[in-house]
Coordinates of C-alpha atoms in Angstrom, one line a residue:
M1 CA 0.0 0.1 0.0
R2 CA 1.3 3.6 -0.8
E3 CA 0.8 5.9 1.8
Y4 CA 0.8 9.7 1.4
L5 CA 1.4 11.5 4.6
I6 CA 0.3 15.0 5.4
P7 CA 3.0 17.7 6.6
V8 CA 2.0 17.1 10.2
C9 CA 3.7 13.9 10.3
T10 CA 7.1 13.6 11.9
R11 CA 9.9 13.7 9.0
H12 CA 11.6 10.5 9.9
D13 CA 8.0 8.5 9.8
S14 CA 7.3 10.2 6.3
L15 CA 10.7 9.3 5.0
K16 CA 9.9 5.2 5.7
T17 CA 6.2 5.2 4.5
G18 CA 5.9 8.2 1.9
F19 CA 7.6 6.5 -0.9
E20 CA 6.1 2.8 -0.6
L21 CA 4.7 1.1 -3.5
G22 CA 1.5 -0.5 -3.8
S23 CA -2.3 0.7 -4.2
E24 CA -3.1 4.6 -4.4
K25 CA -5.2 4.8 -1.2
L26 CA -4.7 7.8 0.5
V27 CA -4.0 7.4 4.3
I28 CA -4.2 10.4 6.6
I29 CA -2.2 9.8 9.8
G30 CA -4.0 10.6 13.0
Q31 CA -2.5 12.0 16.2
E32 CA -2.8 8.3 17.7
R33 CA -0.8 6.7 14.8
L34 CA 1.8 9.6 15.6
K35 CA 2.0 8.9 19.2
M36 CA 2.4 5.2 18.5
E37 CA 5.1 5.9 16.2
A38 CA 7.0 8.1 18.3
K39 CA 7.0 5.7 21.1
A40 CA 8.3 3.0 18.9
N41 CA 11.3 5.3 17.7
G42 CA 12.3 6.2 21.0
P43 CA 11.2 9.0 23.5
S44 CA 13.7 11.3 22.2
V45 CA 12.7 11.7 18.6
N46 CA 9.6 14.2 19.4
A47 CA 10.6 15.7 22.6
G48 CA 10.4 19.5 22.5
R49 CA 9.1 19.7 19.1
V50 CA 7.6 23.1 18.5
M51 CA 6.7 23.0 14.9
D52 CA 5.9 20.8 11.9
G53 CA 8.8 19.1 10.0
P54 CA 9.6 20.3 6.7
T55 CA 7.0 20.1 3.9
N56 CA 9.1 17.4 2.0
P57 CA 9.5 14.2 3.9
M58 CA 12.9 13.8 2.3
V59 CA 14.3 16.7 4.0
T60 CA 16.3 15.0 6.9
P61 CA 19.6 15.3 8.5
L62 CA 20.8 12.7 5.8
L63 CA 20.0 15.3 3.0
T64 CA 23.7 16.5 3.2
D65 CA 26.9 15.9 1.5
L66 CA 29.2 13.1 2.9
Y67 CA 31.9 15.6 3.8
Q68 CA 29.6 16.9 6.6
F69 CA 29.6 13.7 8.5
T70 CA 33.2 13.0 7.9
M71 CA 33.9 16.5 9.1
A72 CA 31.6 15.9 12.3
Y73 CA 33.8 12.7 12.9
A74 CA 36.8 14.5 12.6
Y75 CA 35.9 17.4 14.8
W76 CA 34.5 14.8 17.4
K77 CA 37.8 12.9 17.2
A78 CA 39.9 16.2 17.8
G79 CA 37.6 17.4 20.7
K80 CA 36.3 20.4 18.6
H81 CA 33.0 19.2 18.0
N82 CA 31.5 21.6 20.5
D83 CA 33.6 24.6 19.6
R84 CA 31.4 27.6 19.1
A85 CA 31.0 28.8 15.4
V86 CA 29.3 31.1 13.5
F87 CA 28.6 30.6 9.9
D88 CA 27.1 33.0 7.3
L89 CA 24.9 32.1 4.4
Y90 CA 24.9 34.4 1.5
F91 CA 25.2 34.7 -2.1
R92 CA 27.9 36.5 -4.7
K93 CA 25.9 37.5 -7.6
N94 CA 22.4 38.4 -8.4
P95 CA 20.7 36.0 -10.9
F96 CA 19.2 36.5 -14.3
G97 CA 21.7 39.5 -15.2
G98 CA 19.4 41.6 -12.8
E99 CA 20.7 43.8 -9.5
F100 CA 18.1 42.1 -7.1
T101 CA 17.3 38.7 -5.5
V102 CA 14.1 37.7 -3.4
F103 CA 15.1 35.8 -0.4
A104 CA 12.9 32.6 0.1
G105 CA 13.1 29.1 1.7
L106 CA 13.5 30.4 5.6
E107 CA 10.4 28.5 6.7
E108 CA 11.6 25.4 5.4
C109 CA 14.8 25.8 7.0
I110 CA 13.4 26.6 10.4
K111 CA 11.4 23.5 10.1
L112 CA 14.3 21.4 9.6
I113 CA 16.2 22.9 12.4
A114 CA 13.3 22.5 15.0
N115 CA 12.9 18.8 14.1
F116 CA 16.7 18.0 13.4
K117 CA 17.2 14.6 14.9
L118 CA 18.8 11.2 13.6
T119 CA 17.2 8.0 14.0
E120 CA 18.9 4.9 14.8
E121 CA 18.7 3.6 11.4
E122 CA 20.2 6.7 10.1
I123 CA 23.1 6.6 12.6
S124 CA 23.6 3.0 11.6
F125 CA 23.8 4.0 8.0
I126 CA 26.2 6.9 8.6
C127 CA 28.6 4.5 10.6
E128 CA 28.5 1.8 7.9
T129 CA 29.3 4.6 5.1
L130 CA 32.1 6.6 6.9
P131 CA 35.7 5.2 5.9
G132 CA 37.3 3.5 8.8
S133 CA 35.6 2.4 11.8
C134 CA 33.2 4.8 13.9
E135 CA 33.9 4.7 17.6
E136 CA 31.1 4.3 20.1
G137 CA 31.6 7.4 21.5
F138 CA 30.9 9.0 18.2
V139 CA 27.6 6.8 17.9
K140 CA 26.6 8.2 21.1
Y141 CA 27.3 11.7 20.2
L142 CA 25.2 11.4 16.9
R143 CA 22.1 9.8 19.2
N144 CA 22.3 13.3 21.2
I145 CA 22.4 15.7 18.2
D146 CA 19.9 18.2 18.0
C147 CA 19.7 22.0 17.4
S148 CA 18.7 23.0 21.0
D149 CA 22.1 24.9 21.2
V150 CA 21.7 26.4 17.6
E151 CA 20.7 30.1 17.1
V152 CA 19.6 31.3 13.5
Y153 CA 19.3 34.8 12.7
A154 CA 17.7 35.6 9.2
I155 CA 16.6 38.5 7.1
S156 CA 12.5 38.1 6.6
E157 CA 11.4 35.7 3.9
G158 CA 10.2 37.5 1.0
T159 CA 12.7 40.4 1.4
V160 CA 14.6 41.8 -1.6
V161 CA 18.1 41.0 -0.8
F162 CA 21.7 41.5 -2.2
P163 CA 25.1 40.1 -2.6
K164 CA 27.3 39.5 0.3
V165 CA 24.7 40.2 3.1
P166 CA 24.1 37.3 5.3
L167 CA 20.6 35.9 4.6
L168 CA 21.0 33.6 7.7
R169 CA 23.4 33.6 10.5
V170 CA 23.7 30.2 12.0
E171 CA 25.6 30.0 15.5
G172 CA 26.2 26.7 17.5
P173 CA 28.4 23.9 18.1
V174 CA 30.7 23.6 15.0
A175 CA 29.9 19.8 14.2
V176 CA 26.0 20.3 14.3
V177 CA 26.1 23.6 12.3
Q178 CA 28.4 22.1 9.8
L179 CA 25.7 19.1 9.5
L180 CA 23.2 22.0 8.5
E181 CA 25.2 23.5 5.9
T182 CA 23.9 21.7 2.9
P183 CA 20.5 21.2 3.6
V184 CA 19.8 24.8 4.4
L185 CA 21.8 25.6 1.0
N186 CA 19.3 23.3 -0.8
L187 CA 16.4 24.8 0.6
V188 CA 17.5 28.5 0.2
N189 CA 19.1 28.2 -3.3
F190 CA 16.2 27.1 -5.6
A191 CA 13.5 28.8 -3.5
S192 CA 15.3 32.5 -3.6
L193 CA 15.9 31.7 -7.6
V194 CA 12.3 30.9 -8.6
A195 CA 10.9 33.4 -6.4
T196 CA 13.3 36.0 -7.9
N197 CA 12.4 34.6 -11.3
A198 CA 8.6 35.1 -10.5
A199 CA 9.2 38.6 -9.2
R200 CA 11.0 39.6 -12.5
H201 CA 7.9 38.2 -14.5
R202 CA 5.6 40.2 -12.2
L203 CA 7.5 43.5 -12.9
V204 CA 7.6 42.9 -16.6
A205 CA 3.9 42.1 -16.6
G206 CA 2.8 45.0 -14.3
K207 CA 0.4 45.2 -11.5
S208 CA -2.9 45.1 -13.5
K209 CA -2.4 41.5 -15.1
M210 CA -3.0 38.2 -13.6
L211 CA -0.1 35.6 -13.3
L212 CA -0.8 32.0 -13.4
E213 CA 2.0 29.4 -12.7
F214 CA 1.3 26.5 -14.9
G215 CA 4.5 24.7 -14.4
L216 CA 3.7 21.3 -12.7
R217 CA 4.3 19.2 -15.8
R218 CA 7.5 20.6 -16.8
A219 CA 9.3 20.9 -13.4
Q220 CA 12.2 19.0 -12.2
G221 CA 10.3 16.2 -10.4
P222 CA 7.6 16.6 -7.9
D223 CA 9.6 18.6 -5.3
G224 CA 10.6 21.2 -8.0
A225 CA 7.1 21.5 -9.0
I226 CA 5.7 21.8 -5.2
S227 CA 8.6 24.3 -4.3
A228 CA 8.0 26.2 -7.5
S229 CA 4.4 26.8 -7.3
K230 CA 4.8 28.1 -3.5
Y231 CA 7.6 30.5 -4.2
C232 CA 6.1 31.7 -7.3
Y233 CA 3.3 32.6 -5.2
I234 CA 5.6 34.7 -3.0
G235 CA 7.3 36.3 -5.9
G236 CA 3.7 37.8 -6.9
F237 CA 1.9 35.1 -9.1
D238 CA -1.7 35.2 -8.3
A239 CA -2.4 31.2 -8.4
T240 CA -1.2 27.8 -9.7
S241 CA -2.6 24.8 -11.6
N242 CA -0.9 22.8 -9.1
V243 CA -3.5 21.0 -7.1
A244 CA -1.1 19.5 -4.4
A245 CA 0.4 23.0 -3.8
G246 CA -3.0 24.4 -3.5
R247 CA -3.7 21.9 -0.6
F248 CA -0.3 22.2 1.0
F249 CA 0.0 25.9 1.1
G250 CA -3.5 27.5 0.3
I251 CA -2.3 29.0 -2.8
P252 CA -5.6 29.9 -5.1
L253 CA -6.0 27.1 -7.8
R254 CA -6.8 28.1 -11.4
G255 CA -7.4 25.8 -14.5
T256 CA -9.9 25.1 -17.2
H257 CA -9.4 22.4 -19.8
S258 CA -7.0 21.3 -22.7
H259 CA -7.0 20.8 -26.3
A260 CA -7.9 17.1 -25.8
F261 CA -11.3 18.0 -24.3
V262 CA -12.2 20.2 -27.5
S263 CA -11.1 17.4 -29.8
S264 CA -12.8 14.4 -28.0
F265 CA -16.3 16.0 -29.1
M266 CA -17.4 15.1 -32.5
S267 CA -21.0 16.9 -32.4
P268 CA -23.5 18.4 -30.2
D269 CA -25.5 15.1 -30.6
E270 CA -23.0 13.9 -27.9
I271 CA -24.3 16.4 -25.3
L272 CA -27.2 14.1 -23.5
E273 CA -28.0 16.5 -20.6
R274 CA -29.1 19.6 -22.2
S275 CA -31.0 21.6 -19.5
L276 CA -29.3 24.2 -17.4
H277 CA -31.1 26.1 -14.5
R278 CA -31.0 29.8 -14.3
S279 CA -28.4 31.4 -12.1
D280 CA -31.0 32.5 -9.5
G281 CA -32.8 28.9 -9.7
S282 CA -36.2 30.7 -11.0
S283 CA -36.4 28.7 -14.2
T284 CA -34.8 25.8 -16.3
C285 CA -33.6 26.1 -19.9
E286 CA -34.7 22.5 -21.3
D287 CA -32.4 22.7 -24.5
F288 CA -29.2 24.8 -23.7
V289 CA -27.7 23.5 -26.8
S290 CA -30.3 25.1 -29.1
L291 CA -30.2 28.4 -27.3
V292 CA -26.4 28.1 -28.1
Q293 CA -27.2 27.4 -31.9
S294 CA -29.5 30.3 -32.0
W295 CA -26.9 32.8 -30.6
L296 CA -24.2 31.6 -33.1
S297 CA -26.9 32.3 -35.8
K298 CA -27.2 35.9 -34.6
I299 CA -23.6 36.5 -34.5
Q300 CA -23.1 34.9 -37.9
W301 CA -25.7 37.3 -39.3
S302 CA -24.6 40.4 -37.3
K303 CA -24.0 43.3 -39.7
A304 CA -21.8 44.9 -37.0
L305 CA -19.5 42.1 -37.6
G306 CA -19.6 42.7 -41.3
N307 CA -20.7 39.0 -42.1
S308 CA -16.9 38.1 -41.1
V309 CA -18.2 35.1 -39.1
G310 CA -18.6 32.0 -41.2
E311 CA -19.3 28.4 -40.3
T312 CA -17.7 27.5 -37.2
N313 CA -16.3 23.9 -36.0
Q314 CA -19.4 22.2 -34.6
S315 CA -17.6 19.8 -32.6
E316 CA -15.6 22.5 -30.9
L317 CA -18.9 24.0 -30.2
A318 CA -20.2 21.1 -28.6
A319 CA -17.1 20.9 -26.3
F320 CA -17.6 24.5 -25.1
T321 CA -21.3 23.8 -24.6
S322 CA -20.7 20.8 -22.6
Y323 CA -17.9 22.5 -20.5
A324 CA -20.4 25.4 -20.0
L325 CA -23.2 23.2 -18.6
A326 CA -20.3 21.6 -16.2
F327 CA -19.3 25.1 -15.0
P328 CA -21.8 27.7 -16.1
N329 CA -20.3 29.9 -13.3
N330 CA -16.7 29.6 -14.5
F331 CA -16.7 29.1 -18.1
V332 CA -13.4 29.7 -19.9
A333 CA -12.6 28.1 -23.4
L334 CA -9.4 27.3 -25.0
V335 CA -10.0 28.5 -28.5
D336 CA -7.1 27.7 -30.5
T337 CA -7.8 23.8 -31.2
Y338 CA -9.0 24.6 -35.0
D339 CA -8.9 28.3 -35.8
V340 CA -9.0 30.9 -33.4
M341 CA -10.9 33.7 -35.0
R342 CA -13.1 31.8 -37.7
S343 CA -14.1 29.1 -35.1
G344 CA -12.9 29.4 -31.5
V345 CA -13.9 33.0 -30.4
P346 CA -17.4 33.0 -32.4
N347 CA -18.1 29.4 -30.6
F348 CA -17.2 30.9 -27.3
C349 CA -19.2 33.9 -27.9
A350 CA -22.4 32.0 -28.8
V351 CA -22.1 30.0 -25.7
A352 CA -21.2 33.1 -23.6
L353 CA -24.2 35.0 -24.8
A354 CA -26.4 31.8 -23.9
L355 CA -25.1 31.7 -20.4
N356 CA -25.7 35.5 -20.2
D357 CA -29.5 34.7 -21.1
L358 CA -29.5 32.6 -17.8
G359 CA -27.9 34.9 -15.7
Y360 CA -24.3 33.8 -15.7
K361 CA -21.3 35.5 -16.7
S362 CA -18.6 33.9 -18.6
V363 CA -14.9 34.4 -17.6
G364 CA -13.0 34.3 -20.8
I365 CA -10.9 32.7 -23.2
R366 CA -7.3 31.2 -23.4
L367 CA -5.1 31.6 -26.3
D368 CA -2.4 28.9 -26.3
S369 CA -0.7 29.5 -29.8
G370 CA -0.2 32.0 -32.6
D371 CA 0.6 35.7 -32.7
L372 CA -0.9 36.3 -29.5
A373 CA -0.7 40.3 -29.7
Y374 CA -2.9 40.1 -33.0
L375 CA -5.1 37.6 -31.7
S376 CA -5.8 39.1 -28.5
G377 CA -6.5 42.4 -30.4
E378 CA -8.8 41.0 -32.7
A379 CA -10.6 39.0 -30.1
R380 CA -11.1 42.2 -28.3
K381 CA -12.7 43.8 -30.9
I382 CA -15.2 41.4 -31.4
F383 CA -16.0 41.2 -27.6
Q384 CA -16.4 45.3 -27.8
I385 CA -18.7 44.7 -31.0
I386 CA -21.0 42.2 -29.5
E387 CA -21.4 44.5 -26.4
K388 CA -22.5 47.2 -28.5
E389 CA -24.7 45.4 -30.9
F390 CA -26.6 43.3 -28.2
E391 CA -26.2 45.8 -25.5
L392 CA -24.3 43.6 -23.0
P393 CA -22.5 46.1 -20.6
G394 CA -19.0 44.9 -19.8
F395 CA -18.9 41.8 -22.5
G396 CA -16.1 43.8 -24.2
K397 CA -13.9 43.5 -21.2
T398 CA -14.1 39.6 -21.3
S399 CA -10.9 38.3 -20.1
I400 CA -8.3 37.0 -22.4
T401 CA -5.5 34.6 -21.0
A402 CA -2.4 33.6 -23.0
S403 CA -0.1 30.9 -22.3
N404 CA 2.2 29.0 -24.8
D405 CA 5.8 28.8 -23.4
L406 CA 5.8 32.4 -22.3
N407 CA 8.8 34.1 -20.5
E408 CA 10.1 37.5 -19.6
E409 CA 11.3 38.4 -23.0
T410 CA 7.6 37.2 -24.5
L411 CA 6.1 39.5 -21.9
D412 CA 8.5 42.5 -22.6
A413 CA 7.8 41.9 -26.4
L414 CA 4.0 41.9 -26.1
N415 CA 4.2 45.3 -24.4
K416 CA 6.1 46.9 -26.8
Q417 CA 3.8 45.5 -29.4
G418 CA 0.6 46.3 -27.8
H419 CA -1.9 43.6 -26.8
E420 CA -5.2 42.8 -25.0
V421 CA -4.0 40.3 -22.8
D422 CA -5.4 40.4 -19.1
C423 CA -4.0 37.2 -17.8
Y424 CA -0.8 35.2 -18.4
G425 CA -0.2 31.5 -17.8
I426 CA 3.5 30.7 -17.5
G427 CA 5.0 27.2 -16.8
T428 CA 8.4 26.0 -18.4
Y429 CA 10.5 29.1 -18.1
L430 CA 9.3 30.0 -14.9
V431 CA 9.7 27.0 -12.8
T432 CA 12.7 25.4 -14.5
C433 CA 14.3 29.1 -14.2
Y434 CA 15.5 28.4 -17.7
A435 CA 17.6 31.5 -17.8
Q436 CA 19.8 30.6 -15.0
A437 CA 20.3 26.9 -13.4
A438 CA 21.4 28.0 -9.9
L439 CA 21.6 31.1 -7.4
G440 CA 25.0 29.9 -5.9
C441 CA 24.4 30.7 -2.1
V442 CA 27.3 29.8 -0.1
F443 CA 27.9 29.0 3.6
K444 CA 31.1 30.1 5.3
L445 CA 32.4 30.3 8.4
V446 CA 33.1 33.9 9.7
E447 CA 34.0 33.2 13.6
I448 CA 34.9 30.2 15.9
N449 CA 35.3 30.6 19.7
N450 CA 35.0 34.3 19.4
Q451 CA 37.9 34.4 16.9
P452 CA 36.8 35.8 13.5
R453 CA 37.8 33.9 10.3
I454 CA 38.3 35.0 6.9
K455 CA 38.4 33.0 3.7
L456 CA 40.8 34.2 1.1
S457 CA 41.1 33.9 -2.7
E458 CA 42.9 35.4 -5.7
D459 CA 39.2 36.1 -6.8
V460 CA 38.2 39.1 -4.6
S461 CA 34.3 38.4 -5.1
K462 CA 35.2 34.9 -3.3
V463 CA 36.9 36.7 -0.3
S464 CA 34.6 36.3 2.9
I465 CA 33.4 39.0 5.0
P466 CA 34.7 37.8 8.7
C467 CA 33.2 38.0 12.3
K468 CA 29.6 38.0 13.5
K469 CA 27.9 41.1 11.9
R470 CA 24.9 43.1 12.2
C471 CA 23.2 44.4 8.8
Y472 CA 20.9 47.4 8.3
R473 CA 19.3 49.0 5.3
L474 CA 19.4 52.7 5.3
Y475 CA 16.5 54.7 3.5
G476 CA 16.5 57.9 2.0
R477 CA 14.2 60.9 1.9
E478 CA 12.2 59.4 -1.1
G479 CA 11.5 56.5 0.8
Y480 CA 13.7 54.1 -1.2
S481 CA 16.4 52.1 0.2
L482 CA 19.9 53.6 -0.5
V483 CA 22.1 51.1 0.9
D484 CA 22.9 48.0 2.8
I485 CA 25.6 48.2 5.4
M486 CA 27.3 45.5 7.6
T487 CA 28.9 46.5 11.0
G488 CA 30.6 44.6 13.7
E489 CA 28.2 43.0 16.3
N490 CA 29.3 45.5 18.9
E491 CA 29.2 48.7 16.7
P492 CA 26.6 51.0 17.4
C493 CA 23.5 51.1 15.4
P494 CA 23.3 53.5 12.6
K495 CA 21.0 56.5 13.8
V496 CA 18.5 58.5 11.6
G497 CA 19.9 61.8 10.7
E498 CA 23.3 60.9 11.7
R499 CA 26.0 60.7 8.7
I500 CA 27.7 57.2 8.4
L501 CA 30.6 56.2 6.3
C502 CA 29.6 53.5 4.2
R503 CA 32.6 51.6 2.4
H504 CA 33.0 49.0 -0.3
P505 CA 34.2 45.9 1.5
F506 CA 37.3 45.4 -0.7
N507 CA 37.5 48.7 -3.1
E508 CA 39.1 51.4 -1.0
S509 CA 38.3 54.2 -3.5
K510 CA 34.4 53.2 -3.3
R511 CA 33.1 55.0 -0.4
A512 CA 30.0 57.3 0.4
Y513 CA 28.6 59.3 3.5
V514 CA 25.1 58.4 4.1
V515 CA 22.5 60.4 6.2
P516 CA 19.6 57.8 6.7
Q517 CA 15.9 59.2 7.2
R518 CA 15.0 55.3 8.2
V519 CA 17.2 52.5 9.4
E520 CA 16.0 48.9 9.5
E521 CA 18.0 46.2 11.0
L522 CA 17.6 43.2 8.7
L523 CA 18.7 40.2 10.7
K524 CA 16.2 38.9 13.1
C525 CA 16.2 35.8 15.6
Y526 CA 14.1 32.8 14.2
W527 CA 15.5 30.2 16.2
P528 CA 17.1 31.1 19.8
G529 CA 18.4 28.0 20.9
K530 CA 19.4 28.5 24.7
S531 CA 19.9 32.2 24.4
G532 CA 16.5 32.9 25.8
K533 CA 15.9 35.7 23.0
V534 CA 12.4 36.3 21.7
R535 CA 11.8 34.0 18.5
E536 CA 10.4 35.9 15.6
E537 CA 7.0 34.1 14.3
L538 CA 7.0 32.4 10.9
P539 CA 4.3 34.6 9.0
A540 CA 1.7 33.0 6.8
L541 CA 2.5 32.5 3.0
K542 CA 0.2 35.3 1.8
D543 CA 2.0 37.7 4.5
I544 CA 5.1 36.6 2.9
R545 CA 4.0 37.5 -0.6
D546 CA 2.5 40.9 0.3
H547 CA 5.9 41.6 2.0
C548 CA 7.8 40.9 -1.3
I549 CA 5.6 42.8 -3.4
K550 CA 5.9 45.8 -0.8
Q551 CA 9.5 45.4 -1.0
L552 CA 9.6 45.7 -4.7
E553 CA 7.8 49.1 -4.5
Q554 CA 10.2 50.2 -2.0
M555 CA 13.3 49.7 -4.4
R556 CA 14.2 52.4 -6.7
P557 CA 13.0 51.9 -10.2
D558 CA 16.5 52.0 -11.9
H559 CA 17.7 48.9 -9.5
I560 CA 14.9 46.7 -10.6
R561 CA 14.4 47.6 -14.2
R562 CA 14.9 44.6 -16.5
L563 CA 17.6 46.3 -19.1
N564 CA 20.9 47.8 -17.4
P565 CA 19.9 48.1 -14.1
T566 CA 21.9 50.3 -11.7
P567 CA 23.8 48.0 -9.1
Y568 CA 22.5 48.3 -5.5
K569 CA 25.2 49.3 -2.8
V570 CA 26.4 47.0 -0.2
S571 CA 28.8 48.3 2.2
V572 CA 30.7 47.9 5.5
S573 CA 31.3 50.2 8.2
A574 CA 34.7 52.2 8.5
K575 CA 35.4 49.9 11.5
L576 CA 34.5 46.6 9.9
Y577 CA 36.6 47.7 6.7
D578 CA 39.7 48.2 8.4
F579 CA 39.4 45.0 10.2
I580 CA 38.7 42.7 7.3
H581 CA 41.8 44.1 5.6
F582 CA 43.9 43.7 9.0
L583 CA 42.7 40.2 9.1
W584 CA 43.5 39.7 5.4
L585 CA 46.9 40.7 5.7
N586 CA 47.5 38.8 8.7
E587 CA 46.3 35.4 7.2
A588 CA 47.7 35.9 3.6
P589 CA 51.2 34.1 3.6
V590 CA 53.9 36.6 2.5
G591 CA 55.7 35.6 -0.5
E592 CA 59.5 35.7 -1.1
L593 CA 61.6 36.7 -4.1
Q594 CA 64.8 35.0 -4.7

């Protein structure tokens, strides 16, 4: 029997059962089952559990690179495993040739950390996998590992972020934090990439257009699809076709029918149930099919349309009629199966007008091929003529949706050509992030046992910024953010109205004074460990989406424009700048010429 587990299940249980083969029976695991399984797996598994595990049951402590466990063993063997370490997670370059990124994936990271615990089966596998033999002391150590002594500080999910600024700062015993490196990178990299891709599509489409994510069938596997739906919604999309994502996350669902539905009909004679109640239930139209045919005749004989409508495809008309009978309150027709203007649009109008007679209002049409700018314009003209001809207020504004492998460039081209599309259904290029394969976040040690550490490289972009830092966003008079600045942990916070020197981390000539009108601290405590600090609550998905949209509105337009955007300034304080270069000179070997 195949069992599908709801997210409330513990992640180790769902790993064992979520992918078993067998029948398609859906099993919802109840609380009693959870208690029984927790007891069977040992008392420590769910102890102190404060939130549900990650959405994907495959996200476990084993979702990591082997070298994390080899390092953990080596740390333990050297007696360093409890050394207090600080790691920064950040990226080095904005994606898609742009100058901004949307941070996403934080909630899943915190869920992983809150439920981080190895099972006996996992520990046995690790010990069998590690080269050489694991000592019993290390096995005991692995049994007791959790994140109760880990602290996580992060920028709020949905925030617009920039290179070098830590998205997460993770503090704790070095061996434990090292084990978190790969899974948190995995959870942040794609999430932030696809959220950024969605935000870029939203900026090109404009605020007034509806954006639908249609990428499930083209995504990289089930998790790629589920994650893409979630993070496209954060990035500004309005709905998804992905039913599972709708269930998991409460994202609005949208979908109509495919070409197969249209071509499956041969003639109106196939429609057996022809009656349709009026929308108010006051009466019944016994032969809706005939009503549709009568409206098609009126359209064909309309002088206002200049007799441009001839014979239409009757099997397509039958499909539209049948679909309208099934969904009279939500009738949308895919009009390009045979011919958009000669058949699809007139057939849609005939059905829509018949529905109107019974008090229903049709939603619109979908175009999935052809010249979208031209076809949407011609369809709009017909809708407007029919509105005037038959005195139907609002019919001219009938919604037009476009799909067919749309991407950022296509939307931009449509805007330049002029079009009448109200809604875009976007799939492949959106969810696969076709324009860029990965974001490239990194996880670097910046401090251990209160001693700052730096990673050097001949490539300056790969030099890390050492020590535990605080990060601020400084806003100007117009309300736009001017610069992000990193300071040492113990430096005073920038103050409104007071001038502060902002320096490029590595280029001594790039510097500027800023007098902020508003100061926002970026890193907040999302997992306090044993620190006793107040934990920031994880917001609802809709709130994250609203935050993202507001963030984009607060950015200066030249920073987020599609072509030749202005780079956003990321800086360090003068004191931190001096310390970076002192440490750099101190750690870099001195060459000798002979």
